[in-house]
PDB file of C-alpha atoms in Angstrom:
ATOM      1  CA  MET A   1       0.001  -0.024   0.008  1.00 46.00           C
ATOM      2  CA  GLU A   2       1.310   3.465  -0.906  1.00 52.00           C
ATOM      3  CA  LEU A   3       2.044   5.971   1.899  1.00 44.00           C
ATOM      4  CA  GLU A   4      -0.464   8.528   0.519  1.00 50.00           C
ATOM      5  CA  GLU A   5      -3.150   5.807   0.587  1.00 53.00           C
ATOM      6  CA  LEU A   6      -2.459   5.421   4.330  1.00 48.00           C
ATOM      7  CA  GLY A   7      -2.851   9.192   4.762  1.00 52.00           C
ATOM      8  CA  ILE A   8       0.875   9.636   5.300  1.00 48.00           C
ATOM      9  CA  ARG A   9       2.427  12.614   3.473  1.00 55.00           C
ATOM     10  CA  GLU A  10       4.937  15.292   4.091  1.00 66.00           C
ATOM     11  CA  GLU A  11       3.891  18.781   5.101  1.00 76.00           C
ATOM     12  CA  CYS A  12       6.278  21.757   5.120  1.00 87.00           C
ATOM     13  CA  GLY A  13       9.878  21.905   6.111  1.00 90.00           C
ATOM     14  CA  VAL A  14      11.410  23.851   9.067  1.00 91.00           C
ATOM     15  CA  PHE A  15      15.126  24.488   9.557  1.00 94.00           C
ATOM     16  CA  GLY A  16      16.890  26.446  12.266  1.00 92.00           C
ATOM     17  CA  CYS A  17      20.460  27.546  12.786  1.00 93.00           C
ATOM     18  CA  ILE A  18      22.274  29.047  15.729  1.00 89.00           C
ATOM     19  CA  ALA A  19      25.911  30.106  15.383  1.00 89.00           C
ATOM     20  CA  SER A  20      28.022  30.024  18.596  1.00 83.00           C
ATOM     21  CA  GLY A  21      31.025  32.040  19.533  1.00 76.00           C
ATOM     22  CA  GLU A  22      31.769  35.773  19.336  1.00 74.00           C
ATOM     23  CA  TRP A  23      29.761  38.148  17.141  1.00 68.00           C
ATOM     24  CA  PRO A  24      30.184  38.651  14.363  1.00 69.00           C
ATOM     25  CA  THR A  25      30.235  34.911  13.757  1.00 74.00           C
ATOM     26  CA  GLN A  26      32.233  33.298  10.984  1.00 82.00           C
ATOM     27  CA  LEU A  27      29.191  31.230  10.063  1.00 88.00           C
ATOM     28  CA  ASP A  28      27.074  32.513   7.228  1.00 92.00           C
ATOM     29  CA  VAL A  29      23.735  31.793   8.890  1.00 93.00           C
ATOM     30  CA  PRO A  30      21.425  32.793   5.942  1.00 96.00           C
ATOM     31  CA  HIS A  31      23.394  30.506   3.577  1.00 96.00           C
ATOM     32  CA  VAL A  32      23.313  27.630   6.008  1.00 96.00           C
ATOM     33  CA  ILE A  33      19.514  27.948   6.399  1.00 97.00           C
ATOM     34  CA  THR A  34      19.094  28.155   2.608  1.00 97.00           C
ATOM     35  CA  LEU A  35      21.066  24.931   2.144  1.00 97.00           C
ATOM     36  CA  GLY A  36      18.837  23.310   4.820  1.00 97.00           C
ATOM     37  CA  LEU A  37      15.719  24.460   2.987  1.00 97.00           C
ATOM     38  CA  VAL A  38      17.056  23.028  -0.263  1.00 96.00           C
ATOM     39  CA  GLY A  39      17.387  19.726   1.537  1.00 95.00           C
ATOM     40  CA  LEU A  40      13.745  20.067   2.729  1.00 93.00           C
ATOM     41  CA  GLN A  41      12.420  21.320  -0.591  1.00 92.00           C
ATOM     42  CA  HIS A  42      10.466  18.008  -1.108  1.00 91.00           C
ATOM     43  CA  ARG A  43       8.402  18.946   1.929  1.00 90.00           C
ATOM     44  CA  GLY A  44       7.054  22.206   0.415  1.00 88.00           C
ATOM     45  CA  GLN A  45       7.198  23.852  -3.001  1.00 90.00           C
ATOM     46  CA  GLU A  46       4.645  26.650  -2.649  1.00 92.00           C
ATOM     47  CA  SER A  47       6.845  29.214  -0.788  1.00 94.00           C
ATOM     48  CA  ALA A  48       9.920  29.678   1.246  1.00 96.00           C
ATOM     49  CA  GLY A  49      11.029  32.153   3.896  1.00 97.00           C
ATOM     50  CA  ILE A  50      13.881  32.994   6.283  1.00 97.00           C
ATOM     51  CA  VAL A  51      13.964  35.196   9.329  1.00 95.00           C
ATOM     52  CA  THR A  52      17.310  35.971  11.031  1.00 94.00           C
ATOM     53  CA  SER A  53      18.167  37.956  14.153  1.00 90.00           C
ATOM     54  CA  ASP A  54      21.160  39.027  16.119  1.00 84.00           C
ATOM     55  CA  GLY A  55      19.642  37.537  19.295  1.00 78.00           C
ATOM     56  CA  SER A  56      20.157  40.686  21.302  1.00 77.00           C
ATOM     57  CA  SER A  57      17.778  41.868  24.081  1.00 72.00           C
ATOM     58  CA  VAL A  58      16.431  44.449  21.636  1.00 73.00           C
ATOM     59  CA  PRO A  59      16.480  42.223  18.555  1.00 77.00           C
ATOM     60  CA  THR A  60      17.039  43.186  14.992  1.00 84.00           C
ATOM     61  CA  PHE A  61      14.981  40.957  12.665  1.00 90.00           C
ATOM     62  CA  LYS A  62      15.562  40.550   8.956  1.00 94.00           C
ATOM     63  CA  SER A  63      13.143  38.627   6.767  1.00 95.00           C
ATOM     64  CA  HIS A  64      12.813  37.472   3.173  1.00 97.00           C
ATOM     65  CA  LYS A  65       9.936  35.378   1.832  1.00 97.00           C
ATOM     66  CA  GLY A  66       8.654  34.503  -1.545  1.00 97.00           C
ATOM     67  CA  MET A  67       6.429  32.210  -3.599  1.00 96.00           C
ATOM     68  CA  GLY A  68       8.063  29.258  -5.317  1.00 94.00           C
ATOM     69  CA  LEU A  69      11.107  27.114  -4.932  1.00 96.00           C
ATOM     70  CA  VAL A  70      13.961  27.875  -2.579  1.00 97.00           C
ATOM     71  CA  ASN A  71      16.440  28.535  -5.424  1.00 96.00           C
ATOM     72  CA  HIS A  72      13.988  31.025  -7.052  1.00 96.00           C
ATOM     73  CA  VAL A  73      13.152  32.857  -3.779  1.00 97.00           C
ATOM     74  CA  PHE A  74      16.705  33.360  -2.475  1.00 97.00           C
ATOM     75  CA  THR A  75      19.446  35.182  -4.373  1.00 97.00           C
ATOM     76  CA  GLU A  76      22.883  36.270  -3.237  1.00 95.00           C
ATOM     77  CA  ASP A  77      21.560  39.867  -2.962  1.00 95.00           C
ATOM     78  CA  ASN A  78      18.643  39.100  -0.636  1.00 94.00           C
ATOM     79  CA  LEU A  79      20.704  36.700   1.390  1.00 96.00           C
ATOM     80  CA  LYS A  80      23.241  39.469   2.101  1.00 93.00           C
ATOM     81  CA  LYS A  81      20.362  41.548   3.546  1.00 94.00           C
ATOM     82  CA  LEU A  82      19.690  38.741   6.063  1.00 94.00           C
ATOM     83  CA  TYR A  83      23.248  38.743   7.311  1.00 87.00           C
ATOM     84  CA  VAL A  84      22.844  40.623  10.618  1.00 76.00           C
ATOM     85  CA  SER A  85      22.516  37.398  12.417  1.00 83.00           C
ATOM     86  CA  ASN A  86      23.858  34.663  14.581  1.00 87.00           C
ATOM     87  CA  LEU A  87      20.544  32.767  14.518  1.00 90.00           C
ATOM     88  CA  GLY A  88      17.537  32.189  12.257  1.00 93.00           C
ATOM     89  CA  ILE A  89      14.809  29.945  10.976  1.00 94.00           C
ATOM     90  CA  GLY A  90      13.612  28.947   7.518  1.00 96.00           C
ATOM     91  CA  HIS A  91      10.434  27.352   6.227  1.00 94.00           C
ATOM     92  CA  THR A  92       9.208  25.729   3.043  1.00 95.00           C
ATOM     93  CA  ARG A  93       5.447  25.558   2.723  1.00 90.00           C
ATOM     94  CA  TYR A  94       3.032  22.898   1.599  1.00 82.00           C
ATOM     95  CA  ALA A  95      -0.418  24.235   2.471  1.00 75.00           C
ATOM     96  CA  THR A  96      -2.839  22.070   4.419  1.00 70.00           C
ATOM     97  CA  THR A  97      -5.022  25.058   5.207  1.00 69.00           C
ATOM     98  CA  GLY A  98      -5.088  28.634   4.011  1.00 68.00           C
ATOM     99  CA  LYS A  99      -4.525  29.955   0.522  1.00 78.00           C
ATOM    100  CA  CYS A 100      -1.289  29.745  -1.429  1.00 84.00           C
ATOM    101  CA  GLU A 101      -0.425  33.415  -0.897  1.00 84.00           C
ATOM    102  CA  LEU A 102       2.558  35.343   0.255  1.00 87.00           C
ATOM    103  CA  GLU A 103       0.769  36.402   3.494  1.00 84.00           C
ATOM    104  CA  ASN A 104       0.757  32.747   4.566  1.00 85.00           C
ATOM    105  CA  CYS A 105       4.494  32.311   3.917  1.00 89.00           C
ATOM    106  CA  GLN A 106       6.456  31.565   7.074  1.00 90.00           C
ATOM    107  CA  PRO A 107       8.382  32.213   9.326  1.00 92.00           C
ATOM    108  CA  PHE A 108       6.290  34.954  10.960  1.00 88.00           C
ATOM    109  CA  VAL A 109       7.740  37.696  13.134  1.00 87.00           C
ATOM    110  CA  VAL A 110       5.195  38.419  15.822  1.00 81.00           C
ATOM    111  CA  GLU A 111       4.882  41.269  18.312  1.00 79.00           C
ATOM    112  CA  THR A 112       3.560  39.818  21.608  1.00 75.00           C
ATOM    113  CA  LEU A 113       2.889  41.236  25.105  1.00 74.00           C
ATOM    114  CA  HIS A 114       6.386  40.104  26.022  1.00 71.00           C
ATOM    115  CA  GLY A 115       8.411  41.213  22.985  1.00 76.00           C
ATOM    116  CA  LYS A 116       9.002  39.967  19.473  1.00 81.00           C
ATOM    117  CA  ILE A 117       9.456  36.370  18.429  1.00 80.00           C
ATOM    118  CA  ALA A 118       9.874  34.558  15.134  1.00 85.00           C
ATOM    119  CA  VAL A 119       8.018  31.287  14.600  1.00 85.00           C
ATOM    120  CA  ALA A 120       7.541  28.656  11.990  1.00 85.00           C
ATOM    121  CA  HIS A 121       5.612  25.423  12.104  1.00 81.00           C
ATOM    122  CA  ASN A 122       4.873  22.241  10.272  1.00 80.00           C
ATOM    123  CA  GLY A 123       1.581  20.418  10.813  1.00 72.00           C
ATOM    124  CA  GLU A 124      -1.567  20.967  12.705  1.00 72.00           C
ATOM    125  CA  LEU A 125      -2.811  21.265  16.233  1.00 72.00           C
ATOM    126  CA  VAL A 126      -5.034  18.231  16.771  1.00 74.00           C
ATOM    127  CA  ASN A 127      -6.910  19.884  19.624  1.00 74.00           C
ATOM    128  CA  ALA A 128      -7.199  23.284  17.965  1.00 73.00           C
ATOM    129  CA  ALA A 129     -10.960  23.563  18.495  1.00 76.00           C
ATOM    130  CA  ARG A 130     -10.615  23.124  22.269  1.00 78.00           C
ATOM    131  CA  LEU A 131      -7.708  25.557  22.402  1.00 76.00           C
ATOM    132  CA  ARG A 132      -9.676  28.126  20.406  1.00 74.00           C
ATOM    133  CA  LYS A 133     -12.444  28.024  22.978  1.00 74.00           C
ATOM    134  CA  LYS A 134      -9.890  28.528  25.814  1.00 73.00           C
ATOM    135  CA  ILE A 135      -8.662  31.785  24.238  1.00 71.00           C
ATOM    136  CA  SER A 136     -11.818  32.797  22.356  1.00 64.00           C
ATOM    137  CA  TYR A 137     -11.875  36.199  24.040  1.00 62.00           C
ATOM    138  CA  CYS A 138      -9.000  37.390  21.846  1.00 64.00           C
ATOM    139  CA  LEU A 139      -9.373  35.320  18.659  1.00 53.00           C
ATOM    140  CA  GLN A 140     -10.993  36.125  15.366  1.00 55.00           C
ATOM    141  CA  PRO A 141     -12.924  33.346  13.602  1.00 52.00           C
ATOM    142  CA  TRP A 142     -10.133  33.109  11.029  1.00 47.00           C
ATOM    143  CA  SER A 143      -7.272  32.837  13.620  1.00 55.00           C
ATOM    144  CA  SER A 144      -4.525  30.511  12.381  1.00 69.00           C
ATOM    145  CA  VAL A 145      -2.830  27.662  14.216  1.00 71.00           C
ATOM    146  CA  ILE A 146       0.157  29.938  14.857  1.00 71.00           C
ATOM    147  CA  SER A 147      -2.115  32.631  16.296  1.00 73.00           C
ATOM    148  CA  ILE A 148      -3.577  30.118  18.693  1.00 73.00           C
ATOM    149  CA  TYR A 149      -0.162  28.840  19.800  1.00 73.00           C
ATOM    150  CA  ILE A 150       1.315  32.355  20.196  1.00 72.00           C
ATOM    151  CA  LEU A 151      -1.703  33.461  22.288  1.00 73.00           C
ATOM    152  CA  LEU A 152      -1.384  30.382  24.516  1.00 74.00           C
ATOM    153  CA  VAL A 153       2.298  30.973  24.998  1.00 73.00           C
ATOM    154  CA  GLN A 154       2.016  34.646  25.821  1.00 72.00           C
ATOM    155  CA  GLU A 155      -0.886  33.974  28.207  1.00 71.00           C
ATOM    156  CA  SER A 156       1.039  31.277  30.128  1.00 71.00           C
ATOM    157  CA  PRO A 157       1.728  32.358  33.743  1.00 65.00           C
ATOM    158  CA  THR A 158       5.184  33.810  34.320  1.00 62.00           C
ATOM    159  CA  PRO A 159       6.980  31.538  36.718  1.00 60.00           C
ATOM    160  CA  VAL A 160       9.675  32.581  39.188  1.00 55.00           C
ATOM    161  CA  LEU A 161      12.948  31.640  37.516  1.00 54.00           C
ATOM    162  CA  GLY A 162      16.621  31.500  38.225  1.00 51.00           C
ATOM    163  CA  THR A 163      19.163  33.761  36.509  1.00 47.00           C
ATOM    164  CA  GLY A 164      19.545  33.228  32.793  1.00 47.00           C
ATOM    165  CA  THR A 165      16.440  31.182  32.318  1.00 49.00           C
ATOM    166  CA  SER A 166      14.358  32.194  29.251  1.00 59.00           C
ATOM    167  CA  LEU A 167      10.786  33.104  30.072  1.00 70.00           C
ATOM    168  CA  TRP A 168       9.847  32.227  26.527  1.00 69.00           C
ATOM    169  CA  LEU A 169      11.361  28.810  26.916  1.00 70.00           C
ATOM    170  CA  VAL A 170       9.346  28.143  30.102  1.00 74.00           C
ATOM    171  CA  ARG A 171       6.149  29.559  28.583  1.00 74.00           C
ATOM    172  CA  ASN A 172       6.649  27.363  25.483  1.00 72.00           C
ATOM    173  CA  GLN A 173       7.218  24.289  27.649  1.00 76.00           C
ATOM    174  CA  ALA A 174       4.037  24.965  29.653  1.00 75.00           C
ATOM    175  CA  THR A 175       2.068  25.399  26.431  1.00 75.00           C
ATOM    176  CA  GLN A 176       3.406  22.163  25.019  1.00 74.00           C
ATOM    177  CA  GLN A 177       1.642  20.367  27.919  1.00 75.00           C
ATOM    178  CA  GLU A 178      -1.690  21.630  26.631  1.00 73.00           C
ATOM    179  CA  VAL A 179      -1.180  21.073  22.920  1.00 73.00           C
ATOM    180  CA  SER A 180      -1.725  17.889  20.929  1.00 69.00           C
ATOM    181  CA  ALA A 181       0.323  18.537  17.841  1.00 60.00           C
ATOM    182  CA  SER A 182       0.815  16.475  14.721  1.00 56.00           C
ATOM    183  CA  ALA A 183       3.533  18.955  13.990  1.00 55.00           C
ATOM    184  CA  SER A 184       7.039  20.138  14.601  1.00 57.00           C
ATOM    185  CA  TRP A 185       7.411  23.660  15.936  1.00 56.00           C
ATOM    186  CA  TYR A 186      10.518  25.710  15.818  1.00 53.00           C
ATOM    187  CA  TRP A 187      10.651  28.892  17.879  1.00 50.00           C
ATOM    188  CA  SER A 188      13.326  31.401  17.412  1.00 46.00           C
ATOM    189  CA  VAL A 189      12.921  33.444  20.517  1.00 44.00           C
ATOM    190  CA  TYR A 190      14.983  36.570  20.765  1.00 43.00           C
ATOM    191  CA  LYS A 191      13.423  38.442  23.725  1.00 42.00           C
ATOM    192  CA  PHE A 192      14.129  36.866  27.119  1.00 31.00           C
TER     193      PHE A 192
END
């Protein structure tokens, strides 16, 4: 029996890169992410995007997205514009919901109550209907899976933490306890 007959198929590709060491790093983060996306191209051919950041407490975000294959979306010129970074995420899209439009191209940079984050995902939230009800006071009927997840994360209670512990990491871990995902999520969190 073929995999597609079993309902098994690939949906989107997500790739992240973090360069260690002193800034500026010797690693060309945008090119590494592009190569990763080329390797994941079979998982999504509709659009591709990359968001990079310097990871500082007041982050600088650079983003480039486009419709089509990775090698059509990214050129040397637009990759140079992404090079302010020592970390970033990339995404190739295969739509399961939503239209095939640039506005649905990931990763997204989102302003939250606690600062900006960049997020990309692959898959669906299995319990999205229950989660929508939980946060219905601030959702529109068209709210996406990413909107639901971000609202859940930002609404998570702020725990008392030790020095150097990321509030976003703890919020994300708490949210993961509530979410049933048939997905992989990659969060590039720049505001701690």
